[in-house]
Amino acid sequence: MRQEEYRDKADSLFDILFLLGLPIWILIIRLDGWWYRRELNPQKRQAQAPIQ
């Protein structure tokens, strides 16, 4: 009985952590992508300037 109760609590805890962690990971990935694009932008502008 105790093991089953503990397992249910652990499962619900992991579910909560997963639900909380997923948006955080998405946010981190989006921020990382934004930062990467921001770092590349000046180089891209310099490269495109002669073409225009």
GROMACS .gro file of N, CA and C in nm:
model
  156
    1MET      N    1   0.083  -0.121   0.000
    1MET     CA    2   0.000   0.000   0.000
    1MET      C    3   0.087   0.127   0.000
    2ARG      N    4   0.185   0.130   0.089
    2ARG     CA    5   0.268   0.250   0.099
    2ARG      C    6   0.345   0.273  -0.031
    3GLN      N    7   0.396   0.164  -0.089
    3GLN     CA    8   0.473   0.180  -0.213
    3GLN      C    9   0.385   0.236  -0.324
    4GLU      N   10   0.261   0.188  -0.333
    4GLU     CA   11   0.172   0.238  -0.438
    4GLU      C   12   0.141   0.386  -0.417
    5GLU      N   13   0.114   0.424  -0.292
    5GLU     CA   14   0.087   0.565  -0.264
    5GLU      C   15   0.208   0.650  -0.300
    6TYR      N   16   0.325   0.603  -0.263
    6TYR     CA   17   0.447   0.678  -0.292
    6TYR      C   18   0.467   0.690  -0.443
    7ARG      N   19   0.438   0.581  -0.514
    7ARG     CA   20   0.455   0.582  -0.659
    7ARG      C   21   0.359   0.684  -0.722
    8ASP      N   22   0.235   0.688  -0.673
    8ASP     CA   23   0.139   0.786  -0.727
    8ASP      C   24   0.188   0.928  -0.701
    9LYS      N   25   0.237   0.952  -0.579
    9LYS     CA   26   0.287   1.087  -0.548
    9LYS      C   27   0.406   1.121  -0.637
   10ALA      N   28   0.496   1.027  -0.655
   10ALA     CA   29   0.613   1.052  -0.739
   10ALA      C   30   0.571   1.080  -0.883
   11ASP      N   31   0.475   1.003  -0.933
   11ASP     CA   32   0.428   1.024  -1.070
   11ASP      C   33   0.367   1.163  -1.085
   12SER      N   34   0.283   1.201  -0.989
   12SER     CA   35   0.219   1.333  -0.999
   12SER      C   36   0.325   1.443  -0.988
   13LEU      N   37   0.426   1.421  -0.905
   13LEU     CA   38   0.534   1.519  -0.891
   13LEU      C   39   0.610   1.534  -1.023
   14PHE      N   40   0.640   1.420  -1.086
   14PHE     CA   41   0.710   1.426  -1.215
   14PHE      C   42   0.624   1.492  -1.322
   15ASP      N   43   0.492   1.464  -1.317
   15ASP     CA   44   0.402   1.529  -1.413
   15ASP      C   45   0.406   1.681  -1.396
   16ILE      N   46   0.401   1.725  -1.270
   16ILE     CA   47   0.404   1.870  -1.244
   16ILE      C   48   0.537   1.929  -1.290
   17LEU      N   49   0.647   1.861  -1.257
   17LEU     CA   50   0.779   1.911  -1.298
   17LEU      C   51   0.789   1.917  -1.449
   18PHE      N   52   0.734   1.815  -1.517
   18PHE     CA   53   0.740   1.811  -1.662
   18PHE      C   54   0.658   1.926  -1.722
   19LEU      N   55   0.537   1.946  -1.668
   19LEU     CA   56   0.451   2.052  -1.720
   19LEU      C   57   0.514   2.190  -1.695
   20LEU      N   58   0.582   2.205  -1.581
   20LEU     CA   59   0.648   2.333  -1.553
   20LEU      C   60   0.775   2.347  -1.636
   21GLY      N   61   0.846   2.236  -1.656
   21GLY     CA   62   0.974   2.243  -1.725
   21GLY      C   63   0.962   2.262  -1.875
   22LEU      N   64   0.854   2.212  -1.933
   22LEU     CA   65   0.839   2.221  -2.078
   22LEU      C   66   0.837   2.365  -2.128
   23PRO      N   67   0.751   2.452  -2.073
   23PRO     CA   68   0.752   2.592  -2.119
   23PRO      C   69   0.886   2.660  -2.094
   24ILE      N   70   0.953   2.624  -1.985
   24ILE     CA   71   1.082   2.685  -1.954
   24ILE      C   72   1.183   2.646  -2.061
   25TRP      N   73   1.183   2.517  -2.101
   25TRP     CA   74   1.276   2.473  -2.206
   25TRP      C   75   1.244   2.541  -2.338
   26ILE      N   76   1.114   2.554  -2.370
   26ILE     CA   77   1.076   2.622  -2.494
   26ILE      C   78   1.125   2.767  -2.491
   27LEU      N   79   1.108   2.832  -2.375
   27LEU     CA   80   1.153   2.970  -2.360
   27LEU      C   81   1.304   2.980  -2.379
   28ILE      N   82   1.378   2.888  -2.317
   28ILE     CA   83   1.524   2.890  -2.328
   28ILE      C   84   1.566   2.870  -2.474
   29ILE      N   85   1.502   2.775  -2.543
   29ILE     CA   86   1.538   2.747  -2.682
   29ILE      C   87   1.507   2.870  -2.769
   30ARG      N   88   1.393   2.935  -2.745
   30ARG     CA   89   1.357   3.052  -2.825
   30ARG      C   90   1.452   3.167  -2.797
   31LEU      N   91   1.487   3.187  -2.670
   31LEU     CA   92   1.583   3.294  -2.636
   31LEU      C   93   1.719   3.265  -2.699
   32ASP      N   94   1.759   3.138  -2.698
   32ASP     CA   95   1.887   3.100  -2.756
   32ASP      C   96   1.887   3.128  -2.906
   33GLY      N   97   1.778   3.092  -2.973
   33GLY     CA   98   1.767   3.117  -3.116
   33GLY      C   99   1.767   3.266  -3.146
   34TRP      N  100   1.697   3.343  -3.063
   34TRP     CA  101   1.693   3.488  -3.082
   34TRP      C  102   1.832   3.547  -3.063
   35TRP      N  103   1.902   3.503  -2.960
   35TRP     CA  104   2.038   3.553  -2.933
   35TRP      C  105   2.131   3.518  -3.049
   36TYR      N  106   2.117   3.394  -3.102
   36TYR     CA  107   2.201   3.350  -3.214
   36TYR      C  108   2.176   3.438  -3.336
   37ARG      N  109   2.049   3.465  -3.367
   37ARG     CA  110   2.016   3.551  -3.481
   37ARG      C  111   2.069   3.692  -3.458
   38ARG      N  112   2.059   3.742  -3.334
   38ARG     CA  113   2.107   3.876  -3.304
   38ARG      C  114   2.257   3.885  -3.325
   39GLU      N  115   2.327   3.780  -3.287
   39GLU     CA  116   2.473   3.779  -3.304
   39GLU      C  117   2.510   3.777  -3.453
   40LEU      N  118   2.430   3.709  -3.535
   40LEU     CA  119   2.463   3.697  -3.677
   40LEU      C  120   2.420   3.819  -3.758
   41ASN      N  121   2.322   3.894  -3.708
   41ASN     CA  122   2.264   4.003  -3.787
   41ASN      C  123   2.366   4.104  -3.839
   42PRO      N  124   2.458   4.154  -3.758
   42PRO     CA  125   2.554   4.253  -3.812
   42PRO      C  126   2.635   4.196  -3.928
   43GLN      N  127   2.677   4.072  -3.919
   43GLN     CA  128   2.755   4.010  -4.027
   43GLN      C  129   2.669   3.998  -4.153
   44LYS      N  130   2.542   3.959  -4.135
   44LYS     CA  131   2.454   3.945  -4.251
   44LYS      C  132   2.433   4.080  -4.318
   45ARG      N  133   2.413   4.184  -4.238
   45ARG     CA  134   2.393   4.318  -4.294
   45ARG      C  135   2.516   4.361  -4.375
   46GLN      N  136   2.635   4.337  -4.322
   46GLN     CA  137   2.757   4.374  -4.393
   46GLN      C  138   2.771   4.294  -4.522
   47ALA      N  139   2.731   4.167  -4.517
   47ALA     CA  140   2.744   4.083  -4.636
   47ALA      C  141   2.643   4.123  -4.743
   48GLN      N  142   2.523   4.166  -4.701
   48GLN     CA  143   2.419   4.201  -4.798
   48GLN      C  144   2.435   4.343  -4.852
   49ALA      N  145   2.508   4.428  -4.780
   49ALA     CA  146   2.520   4.568  -4.821
   49ALA      C  147   2.577   4.584  -4.963
   50PRO      N  148   2.687   4.517  -4.999
   50PRO     CA  149   2.740   4.533  -5.135
   50PRO      C  150   2.641   4.486  -5.243
   51ILE      N  151   2.563   4.382  -5.214
   51ILE     CA  152   2.468   4.330  -5.313
   51ILE      C  153   2.361   4.435  -5.341
   52GLN      N  154   2.311   4.500  -5.236
   52GLN     CA  155   2.207   4.601  -5.256
   52GLN      C  156   2.270   4.726  -5.316
   0.00000   0.00000   0.00000
